[in-house]
mmCIF file of C-alpha atoms in Angstrom:
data_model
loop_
_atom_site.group_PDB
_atom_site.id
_atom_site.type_symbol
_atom_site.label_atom_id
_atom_site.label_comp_id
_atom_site.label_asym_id
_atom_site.label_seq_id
_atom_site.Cartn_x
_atom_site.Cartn_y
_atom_site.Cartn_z
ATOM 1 C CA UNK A 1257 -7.575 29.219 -10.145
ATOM 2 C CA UNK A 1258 -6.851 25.733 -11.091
ATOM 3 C CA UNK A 1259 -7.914 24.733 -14.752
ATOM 4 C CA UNK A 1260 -9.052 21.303 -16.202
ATOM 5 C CA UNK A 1261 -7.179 18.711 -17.941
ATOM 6 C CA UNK A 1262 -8.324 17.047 -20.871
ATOM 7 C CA UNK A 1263 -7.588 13.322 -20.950
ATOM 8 C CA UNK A 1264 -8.165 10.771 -23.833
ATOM 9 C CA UNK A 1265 -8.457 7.291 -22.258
ATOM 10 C CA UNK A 1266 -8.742 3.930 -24.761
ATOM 11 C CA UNK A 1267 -9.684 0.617 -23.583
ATOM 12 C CA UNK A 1268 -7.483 -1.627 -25.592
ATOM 13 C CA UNK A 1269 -9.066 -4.781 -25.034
ATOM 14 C CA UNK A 1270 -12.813 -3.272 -24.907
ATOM 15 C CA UNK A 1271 -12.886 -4.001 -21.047
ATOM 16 C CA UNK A 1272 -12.074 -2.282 -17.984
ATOM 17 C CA UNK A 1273 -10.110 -4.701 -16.471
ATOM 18 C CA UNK A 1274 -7.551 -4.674 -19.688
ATOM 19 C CA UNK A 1275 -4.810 -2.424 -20.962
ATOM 20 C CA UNK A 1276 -5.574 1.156 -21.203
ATOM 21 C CA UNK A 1277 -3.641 3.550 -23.146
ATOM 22 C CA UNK A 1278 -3.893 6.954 -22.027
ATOM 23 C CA UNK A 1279 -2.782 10.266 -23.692
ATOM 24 C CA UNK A 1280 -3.148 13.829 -22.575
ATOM 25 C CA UNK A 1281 -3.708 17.200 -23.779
ATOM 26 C CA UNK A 1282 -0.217 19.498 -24.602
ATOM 27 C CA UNK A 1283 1.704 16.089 -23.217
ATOM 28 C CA UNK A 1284 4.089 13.895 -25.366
ATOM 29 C CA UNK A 1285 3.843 11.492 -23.306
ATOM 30 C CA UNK A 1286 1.956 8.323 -23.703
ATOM 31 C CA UNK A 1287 1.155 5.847 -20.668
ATOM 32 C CA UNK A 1288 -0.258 2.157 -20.973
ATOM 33 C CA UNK A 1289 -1.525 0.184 -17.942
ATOM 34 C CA UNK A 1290 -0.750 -3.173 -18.319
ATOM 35 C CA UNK A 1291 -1.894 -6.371 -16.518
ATOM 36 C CA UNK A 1292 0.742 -8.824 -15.905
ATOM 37 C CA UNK A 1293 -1.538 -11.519 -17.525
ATOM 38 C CA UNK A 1294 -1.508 -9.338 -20.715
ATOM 39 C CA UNK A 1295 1.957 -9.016 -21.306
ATOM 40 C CA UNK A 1296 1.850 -11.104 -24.446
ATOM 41 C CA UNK A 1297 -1.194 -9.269 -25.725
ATOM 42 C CA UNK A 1298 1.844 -5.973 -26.124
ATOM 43 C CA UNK A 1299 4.175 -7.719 -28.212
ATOM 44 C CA UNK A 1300 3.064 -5.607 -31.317
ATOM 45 C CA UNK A 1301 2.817 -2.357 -29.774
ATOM 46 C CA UNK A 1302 5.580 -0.843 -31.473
ATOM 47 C CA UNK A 1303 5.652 2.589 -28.324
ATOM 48 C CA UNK A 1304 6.346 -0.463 -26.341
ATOM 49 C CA UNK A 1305 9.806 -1.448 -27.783
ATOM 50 C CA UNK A 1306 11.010 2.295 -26.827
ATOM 51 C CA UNK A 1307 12.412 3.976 -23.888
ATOM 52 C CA UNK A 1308 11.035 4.883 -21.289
ATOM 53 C CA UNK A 1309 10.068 4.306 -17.703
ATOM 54 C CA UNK A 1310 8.065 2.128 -15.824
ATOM 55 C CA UNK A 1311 5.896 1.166 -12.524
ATOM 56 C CA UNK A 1312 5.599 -2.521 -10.725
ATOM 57 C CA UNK A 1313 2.597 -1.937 -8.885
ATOM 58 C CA UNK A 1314 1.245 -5.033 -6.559
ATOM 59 C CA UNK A 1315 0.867 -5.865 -2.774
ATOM 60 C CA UNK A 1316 2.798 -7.014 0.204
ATOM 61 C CA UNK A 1317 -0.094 -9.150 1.712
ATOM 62 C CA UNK A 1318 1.701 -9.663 4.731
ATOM 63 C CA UNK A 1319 1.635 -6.002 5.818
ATOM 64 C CA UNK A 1320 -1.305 -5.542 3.640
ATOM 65 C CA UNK A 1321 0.445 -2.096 1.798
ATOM 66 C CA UNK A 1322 0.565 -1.533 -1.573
ATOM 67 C CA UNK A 1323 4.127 -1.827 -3.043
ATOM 68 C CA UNK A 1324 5.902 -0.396 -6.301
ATOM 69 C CA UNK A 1325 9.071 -0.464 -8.171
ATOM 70 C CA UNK A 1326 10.393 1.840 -10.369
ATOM 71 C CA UNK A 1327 12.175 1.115 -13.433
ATOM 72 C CA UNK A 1328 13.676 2.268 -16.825
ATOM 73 C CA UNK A 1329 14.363 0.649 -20.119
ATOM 74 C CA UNK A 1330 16.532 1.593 -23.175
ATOM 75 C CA UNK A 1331 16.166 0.371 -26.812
ATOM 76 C CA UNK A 1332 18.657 -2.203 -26.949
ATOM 77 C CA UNK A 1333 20.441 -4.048 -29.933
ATOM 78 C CA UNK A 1334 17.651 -6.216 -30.582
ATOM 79 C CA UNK A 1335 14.941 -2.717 -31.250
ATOM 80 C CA UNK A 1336 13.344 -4.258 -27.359
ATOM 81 C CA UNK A 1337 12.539 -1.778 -25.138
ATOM 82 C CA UNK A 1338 9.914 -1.609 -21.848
ATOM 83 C CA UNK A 1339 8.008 -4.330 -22.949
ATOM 84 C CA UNK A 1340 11.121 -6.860 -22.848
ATOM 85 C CA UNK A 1341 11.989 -5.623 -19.245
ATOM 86 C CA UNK A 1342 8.301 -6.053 -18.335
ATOM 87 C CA UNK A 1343 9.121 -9.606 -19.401
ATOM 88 C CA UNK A 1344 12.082 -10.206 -17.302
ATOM 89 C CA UNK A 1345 10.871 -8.824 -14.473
ATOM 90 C CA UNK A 1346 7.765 -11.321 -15.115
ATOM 91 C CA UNK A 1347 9.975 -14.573 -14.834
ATOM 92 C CA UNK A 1348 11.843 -13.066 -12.182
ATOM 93 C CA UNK A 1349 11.009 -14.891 -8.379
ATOM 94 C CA UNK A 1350 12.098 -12.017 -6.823
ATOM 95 C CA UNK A 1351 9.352 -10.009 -8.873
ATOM 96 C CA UNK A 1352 6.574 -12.101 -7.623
ATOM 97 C CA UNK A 1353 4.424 -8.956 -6.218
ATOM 98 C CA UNK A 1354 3.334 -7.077 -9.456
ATOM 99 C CA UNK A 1355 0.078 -7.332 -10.904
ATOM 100 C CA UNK A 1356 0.037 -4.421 -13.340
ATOM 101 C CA UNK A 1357 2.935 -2.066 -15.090
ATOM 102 C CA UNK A 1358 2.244 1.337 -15.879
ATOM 103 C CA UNK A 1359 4.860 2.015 -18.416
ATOM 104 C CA UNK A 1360 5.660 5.353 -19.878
ATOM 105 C CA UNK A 1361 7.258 6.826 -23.004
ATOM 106 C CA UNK A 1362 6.535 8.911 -25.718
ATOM 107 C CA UNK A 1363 4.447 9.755 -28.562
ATOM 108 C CA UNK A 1364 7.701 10.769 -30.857
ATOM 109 C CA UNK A 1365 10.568 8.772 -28.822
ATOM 110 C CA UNK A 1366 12.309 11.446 -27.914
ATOM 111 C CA UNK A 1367 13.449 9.953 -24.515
ATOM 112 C CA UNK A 1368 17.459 8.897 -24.317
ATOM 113 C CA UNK A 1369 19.342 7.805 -21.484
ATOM 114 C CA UNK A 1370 20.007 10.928 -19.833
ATOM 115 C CA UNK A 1371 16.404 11.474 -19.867
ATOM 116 C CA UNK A 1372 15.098 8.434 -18.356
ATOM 117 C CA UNK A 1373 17.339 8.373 -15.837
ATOM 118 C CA UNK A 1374 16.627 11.789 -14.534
ATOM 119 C CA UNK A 1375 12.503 10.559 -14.592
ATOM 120 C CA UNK A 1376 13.644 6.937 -12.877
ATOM 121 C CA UNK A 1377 15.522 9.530 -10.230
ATOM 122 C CA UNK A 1378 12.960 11.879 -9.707
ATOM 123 C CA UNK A 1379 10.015 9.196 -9.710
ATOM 124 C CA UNK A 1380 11.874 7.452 -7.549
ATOM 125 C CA UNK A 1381 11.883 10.194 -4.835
ATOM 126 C CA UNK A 1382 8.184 11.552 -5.386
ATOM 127 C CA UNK A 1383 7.305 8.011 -4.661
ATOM 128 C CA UNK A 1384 9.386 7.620 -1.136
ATOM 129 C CA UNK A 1385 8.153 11.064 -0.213
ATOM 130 C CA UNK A 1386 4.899 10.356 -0.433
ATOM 131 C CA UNK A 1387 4.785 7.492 1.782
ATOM 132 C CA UNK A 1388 1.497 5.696 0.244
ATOM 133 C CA UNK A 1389 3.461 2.955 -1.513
ATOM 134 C CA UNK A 1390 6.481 1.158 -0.044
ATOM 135 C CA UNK A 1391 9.327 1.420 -2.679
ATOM 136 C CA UNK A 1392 10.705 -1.648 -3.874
ATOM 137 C CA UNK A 1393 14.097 -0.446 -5.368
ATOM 138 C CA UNK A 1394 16.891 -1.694 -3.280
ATOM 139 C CA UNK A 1395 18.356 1.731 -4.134
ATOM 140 C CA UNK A 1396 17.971 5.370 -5.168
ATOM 141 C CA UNK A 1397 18.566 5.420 -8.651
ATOM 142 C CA UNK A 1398 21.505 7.639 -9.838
ATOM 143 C CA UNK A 1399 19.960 11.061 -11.480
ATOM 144 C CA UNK A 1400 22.193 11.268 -14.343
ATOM 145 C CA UNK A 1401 23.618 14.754 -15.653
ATOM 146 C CA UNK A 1402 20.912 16.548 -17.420
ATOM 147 C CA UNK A 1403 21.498 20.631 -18.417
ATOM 148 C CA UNK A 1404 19.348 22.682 -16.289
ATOM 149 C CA UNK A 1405 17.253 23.625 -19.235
ATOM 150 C CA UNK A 1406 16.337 19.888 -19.555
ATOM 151 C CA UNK A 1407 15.509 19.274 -16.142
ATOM 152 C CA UNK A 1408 13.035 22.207 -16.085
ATOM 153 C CA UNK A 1409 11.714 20.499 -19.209
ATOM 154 C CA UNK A 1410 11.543 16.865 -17.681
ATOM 155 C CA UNK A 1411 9.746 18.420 -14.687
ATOM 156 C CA UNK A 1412 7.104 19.568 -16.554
ATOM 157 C CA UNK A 1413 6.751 16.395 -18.523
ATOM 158 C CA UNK A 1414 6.676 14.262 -14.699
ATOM 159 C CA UNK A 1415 4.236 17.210 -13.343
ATOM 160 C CA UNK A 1416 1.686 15.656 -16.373
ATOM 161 C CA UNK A 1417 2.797 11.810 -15.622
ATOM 162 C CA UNK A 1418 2.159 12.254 -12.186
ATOM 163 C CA UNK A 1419 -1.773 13.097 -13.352
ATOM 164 C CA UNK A 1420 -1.706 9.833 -15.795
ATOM 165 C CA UNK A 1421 -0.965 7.485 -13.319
ATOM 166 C CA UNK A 1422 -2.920 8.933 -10.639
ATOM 167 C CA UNK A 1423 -5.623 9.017 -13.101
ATOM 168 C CA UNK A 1424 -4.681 5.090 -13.709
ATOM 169 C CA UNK A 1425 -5.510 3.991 -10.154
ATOM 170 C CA UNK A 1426 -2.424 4.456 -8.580
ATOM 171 C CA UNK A 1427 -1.801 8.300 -6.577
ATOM 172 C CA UNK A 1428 1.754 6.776 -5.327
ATOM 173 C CA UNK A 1429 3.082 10.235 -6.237
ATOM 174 C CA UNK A 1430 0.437 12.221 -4.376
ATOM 175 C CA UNK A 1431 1.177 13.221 -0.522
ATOM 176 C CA UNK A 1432 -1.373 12.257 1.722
ATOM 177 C CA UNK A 1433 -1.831 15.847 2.729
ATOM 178 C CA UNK A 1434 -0.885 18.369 0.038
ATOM 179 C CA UNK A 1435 0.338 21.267 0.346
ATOM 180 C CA UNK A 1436 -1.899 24.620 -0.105
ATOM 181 C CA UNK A 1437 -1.535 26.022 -3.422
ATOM 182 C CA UNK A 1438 -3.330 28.412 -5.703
ATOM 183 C CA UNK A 1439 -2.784 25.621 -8.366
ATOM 184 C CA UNK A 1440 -4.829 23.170 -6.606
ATOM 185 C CA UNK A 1441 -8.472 22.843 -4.989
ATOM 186 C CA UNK A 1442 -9.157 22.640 -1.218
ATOM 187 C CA UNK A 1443 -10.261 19.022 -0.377
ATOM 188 C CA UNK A 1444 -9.284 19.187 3.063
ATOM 189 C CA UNK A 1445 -11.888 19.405 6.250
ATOM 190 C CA UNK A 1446 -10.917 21.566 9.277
ATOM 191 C CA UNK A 1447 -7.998 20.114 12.086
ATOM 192 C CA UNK A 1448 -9.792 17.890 14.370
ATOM 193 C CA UNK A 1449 -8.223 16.993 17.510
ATOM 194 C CA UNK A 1450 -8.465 14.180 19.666
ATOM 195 C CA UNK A 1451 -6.934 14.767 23.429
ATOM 196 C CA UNK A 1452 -7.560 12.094 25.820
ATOM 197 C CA UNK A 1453 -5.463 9.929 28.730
ATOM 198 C CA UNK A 1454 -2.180 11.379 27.451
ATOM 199 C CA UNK A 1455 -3.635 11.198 23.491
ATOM 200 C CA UNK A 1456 -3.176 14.448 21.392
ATOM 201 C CA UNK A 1457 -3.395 13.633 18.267
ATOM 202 C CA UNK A 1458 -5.127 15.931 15.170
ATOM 203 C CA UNK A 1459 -6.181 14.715 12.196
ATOM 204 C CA UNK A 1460 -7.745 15.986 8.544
ATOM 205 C CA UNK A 1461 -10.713 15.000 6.202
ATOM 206 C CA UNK A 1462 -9.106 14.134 2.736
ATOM 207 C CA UNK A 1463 -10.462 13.020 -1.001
ATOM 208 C CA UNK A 1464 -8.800 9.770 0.383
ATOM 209 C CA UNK A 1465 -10.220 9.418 4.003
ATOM 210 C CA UNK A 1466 -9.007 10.316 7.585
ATOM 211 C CA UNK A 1467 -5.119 11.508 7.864
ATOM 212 C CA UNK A 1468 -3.837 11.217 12.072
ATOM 213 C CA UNK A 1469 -1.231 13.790 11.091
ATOM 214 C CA UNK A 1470 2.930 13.768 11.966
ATOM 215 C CA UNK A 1471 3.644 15.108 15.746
ATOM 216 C CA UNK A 1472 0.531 13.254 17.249
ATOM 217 C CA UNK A 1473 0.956 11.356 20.739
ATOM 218 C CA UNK A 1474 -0.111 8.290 20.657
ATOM 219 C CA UNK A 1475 -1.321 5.538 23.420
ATOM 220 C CA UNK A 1476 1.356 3.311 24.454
ATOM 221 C CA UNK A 1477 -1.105 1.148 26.197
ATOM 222 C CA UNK A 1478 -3.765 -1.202 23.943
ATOM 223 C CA UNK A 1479 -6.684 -1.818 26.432
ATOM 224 C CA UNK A 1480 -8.468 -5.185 26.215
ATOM 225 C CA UNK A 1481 -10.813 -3.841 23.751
ATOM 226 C CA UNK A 1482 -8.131 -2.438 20.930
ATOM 227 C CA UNK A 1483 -9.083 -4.024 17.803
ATOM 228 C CA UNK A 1484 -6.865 -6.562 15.748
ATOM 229 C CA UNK A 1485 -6.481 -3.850 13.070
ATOM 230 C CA UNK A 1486 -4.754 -1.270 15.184
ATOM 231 C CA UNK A 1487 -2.361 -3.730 16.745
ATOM 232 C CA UNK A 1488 -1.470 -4.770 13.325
ATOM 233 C CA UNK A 1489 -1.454 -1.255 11.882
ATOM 234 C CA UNK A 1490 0.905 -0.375 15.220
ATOM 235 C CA UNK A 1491 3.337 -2.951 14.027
ATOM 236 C CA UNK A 1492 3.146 -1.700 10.347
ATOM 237 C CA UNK A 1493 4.462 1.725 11.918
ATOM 238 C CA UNK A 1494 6.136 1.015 14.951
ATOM 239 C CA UNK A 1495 9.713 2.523 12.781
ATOM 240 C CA UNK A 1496 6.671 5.859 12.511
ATOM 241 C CA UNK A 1497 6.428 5.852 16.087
ATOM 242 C CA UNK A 1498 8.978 6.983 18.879
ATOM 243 C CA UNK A 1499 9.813 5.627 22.268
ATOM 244 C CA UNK A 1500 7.306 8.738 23.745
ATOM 245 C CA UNK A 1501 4.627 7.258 21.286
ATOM 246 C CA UNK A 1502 5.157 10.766 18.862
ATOM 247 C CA UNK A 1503 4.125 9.595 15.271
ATOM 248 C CA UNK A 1504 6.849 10.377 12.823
ATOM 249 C CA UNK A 1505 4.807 10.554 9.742
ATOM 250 C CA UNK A 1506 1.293 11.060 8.205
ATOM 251 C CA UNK A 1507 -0.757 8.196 8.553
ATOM 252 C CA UNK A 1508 -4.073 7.216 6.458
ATOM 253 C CA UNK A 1509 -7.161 5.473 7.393
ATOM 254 C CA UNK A 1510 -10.391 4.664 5.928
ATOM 255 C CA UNK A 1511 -12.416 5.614 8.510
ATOM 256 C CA UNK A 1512 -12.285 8.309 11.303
ATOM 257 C CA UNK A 1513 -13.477 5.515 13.780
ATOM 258 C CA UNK A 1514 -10.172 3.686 12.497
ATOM 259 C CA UNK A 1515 -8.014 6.713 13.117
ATOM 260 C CA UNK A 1516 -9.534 7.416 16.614
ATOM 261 C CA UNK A 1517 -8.876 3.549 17.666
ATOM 262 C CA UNK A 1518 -5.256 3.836 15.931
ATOM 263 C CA UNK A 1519 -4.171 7.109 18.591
ATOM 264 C CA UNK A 1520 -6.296 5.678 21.450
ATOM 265 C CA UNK A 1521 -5.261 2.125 21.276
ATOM 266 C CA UNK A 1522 -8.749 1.097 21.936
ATOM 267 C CA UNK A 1523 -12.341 0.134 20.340
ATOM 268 C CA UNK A 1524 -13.639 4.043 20.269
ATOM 269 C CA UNK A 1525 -15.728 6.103 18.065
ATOM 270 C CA UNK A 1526 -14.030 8.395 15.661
ATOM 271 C CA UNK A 1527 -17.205 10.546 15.539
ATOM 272 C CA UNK A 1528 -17.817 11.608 19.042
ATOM 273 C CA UNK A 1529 -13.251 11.544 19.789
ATOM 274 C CA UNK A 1530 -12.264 13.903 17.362
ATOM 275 C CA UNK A 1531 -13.360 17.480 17.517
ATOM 276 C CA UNK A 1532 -12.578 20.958 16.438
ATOM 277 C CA UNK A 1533 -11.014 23.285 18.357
ATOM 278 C CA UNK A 1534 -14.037 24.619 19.675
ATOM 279 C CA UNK A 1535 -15.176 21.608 20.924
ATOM 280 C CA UNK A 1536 -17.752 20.174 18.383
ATOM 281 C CA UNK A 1537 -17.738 16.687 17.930
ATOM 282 C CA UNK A 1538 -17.024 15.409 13.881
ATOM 283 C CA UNK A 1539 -21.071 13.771 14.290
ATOM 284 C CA UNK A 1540 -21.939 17.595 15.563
ATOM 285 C CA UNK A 1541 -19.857 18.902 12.697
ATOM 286 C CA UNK A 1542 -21.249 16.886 10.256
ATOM 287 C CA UNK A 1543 -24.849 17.540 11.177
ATOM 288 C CA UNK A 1544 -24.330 21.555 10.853
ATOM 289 C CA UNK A 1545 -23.127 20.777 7.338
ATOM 290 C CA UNK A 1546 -26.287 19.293 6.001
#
């Protein structure tokens, strides 16, 4: 049975749109979301001059995906830590995507280099694996040499990050379809399927919206009627997508009307396309639930 987490969350500017510092319970850690445009307001925060690690988080408006780059920062001669690598990175051109950091250290600075670049490593991969964000980082950072005693230790310190910055606004290290656990709560709806004109696609109900899950056939053929979103969305994923129109990886959508048009190629309803095995229709479905 999973339990509950206690979380202490401080507005730092007494607004919701500015920093936040967030601690939680049995965690050293200590996380601050920063908006680029408050980088200056940080330049007394003394947690901020120590190592740690750090998130870029921002957009790529052209393929309309949310983007992030993963960092780390030692103490360096100067006492300057994350905050003076947030600053580079803010008068760097090729940084130009970022809107907010989420930087992490901790509450004792215990972090050193083999640390931090075992958590760089490790975020790193959680964040590629879950294939919400597109990773920035020309390449995988190296994972250092940590004992296997402190890489069962840094685990459980990145098992409580990974609730921080979820908690933060950003669930870049959260798959779109987790894995079944005792440790975690059933958010999922039942497999709903969608077989028509060569389609056979299934897809899940999520916390997050409508998942058109790996191994689904898709229509190679837009009709007239296929909306502008699901040619551009085809584009987004044509790497996702083989020659026989198989989708290589889990895809989100908003809306199961969005997910229906994605497989279909085509202006369709996602409540009367996708059904349960059985052959109720998600509106039928839906219905016998209230």
């Amino acid at each position: 049975m999973p339990r509950g987490k206690s979380l202490n969350l401080y507005l730092m500017d007494g607004s919701v749109n500015g920093r936040v510092k967030c601690t939680l319970a049995n965690w050293t850690g200590l996380a601050f979301k920063i908006p680029r445009t408050a980088l200056d307001l940080c330049r007394d925060r003394k947690e901020l001059k120590q190592t740690g690690v750090y998130f870029l988080f921002g957009k790529d408006e052209e393929h309309d995906q949310s983007v992030v780059y993963v960092g780390q920062a030692s103490v360096r001669k100067n006492g300057e830590g994350i905050l003076k690598r947030l600053q580079e990175h803010n008068g760097s051109p090729e940084k130009d995507y970022w809107t907010e950091a989420i930087a992490i250290t901790t509450s004792n600075d215990s972090l050193g280099p083999t640390e931090i670049s075992y958590l760089e490593h490790r975020f790193y991969q959680l964040a590629v694996e879950a294939k919400r964000y597109a990773v920035k980082n020309g390449v995988d950072p190296a994972q250092g040499n940590p004992s296997e005693e402190k890489q069962s230790e840094l685990e459980d310190f990145i098992d409580y990050a990974k609730i921080v910055v979820g908690i933060l606004g950003h669930k870049v290290f959260v798959p779109l379809v987790e894995p079944t656990s005792t440790d975690t709560v059933g958010t999922e709806g039942p497999v709903l399927l969608c077989v028509k004109n060569g389609v056979q696609a299934t897809a899940i109900r999520t916390s997050d919206g409508f998942v058109v899950k790996r191994g689904s056939v898709l229509s190679m053929k837009p009709t007239k009627s296929c909306p502008e979103f699901v040619l551009k969305k085809r584009e987004q994923y044509k790497n996702a997508i083989d020659e026989n129109g198989v989708l290589q990886e889990d895809v989100l959508f908003n809306t199961p009307s969005g997910a229906s048009s994605f497989v279909c190629a085509a202006s369709t309803s996602g409540y009367v396309e996708w059904k349960t095995q059985d052959g109720k229709t998600l509106k039928q479905l839906e219905k016998s639930d209230t």
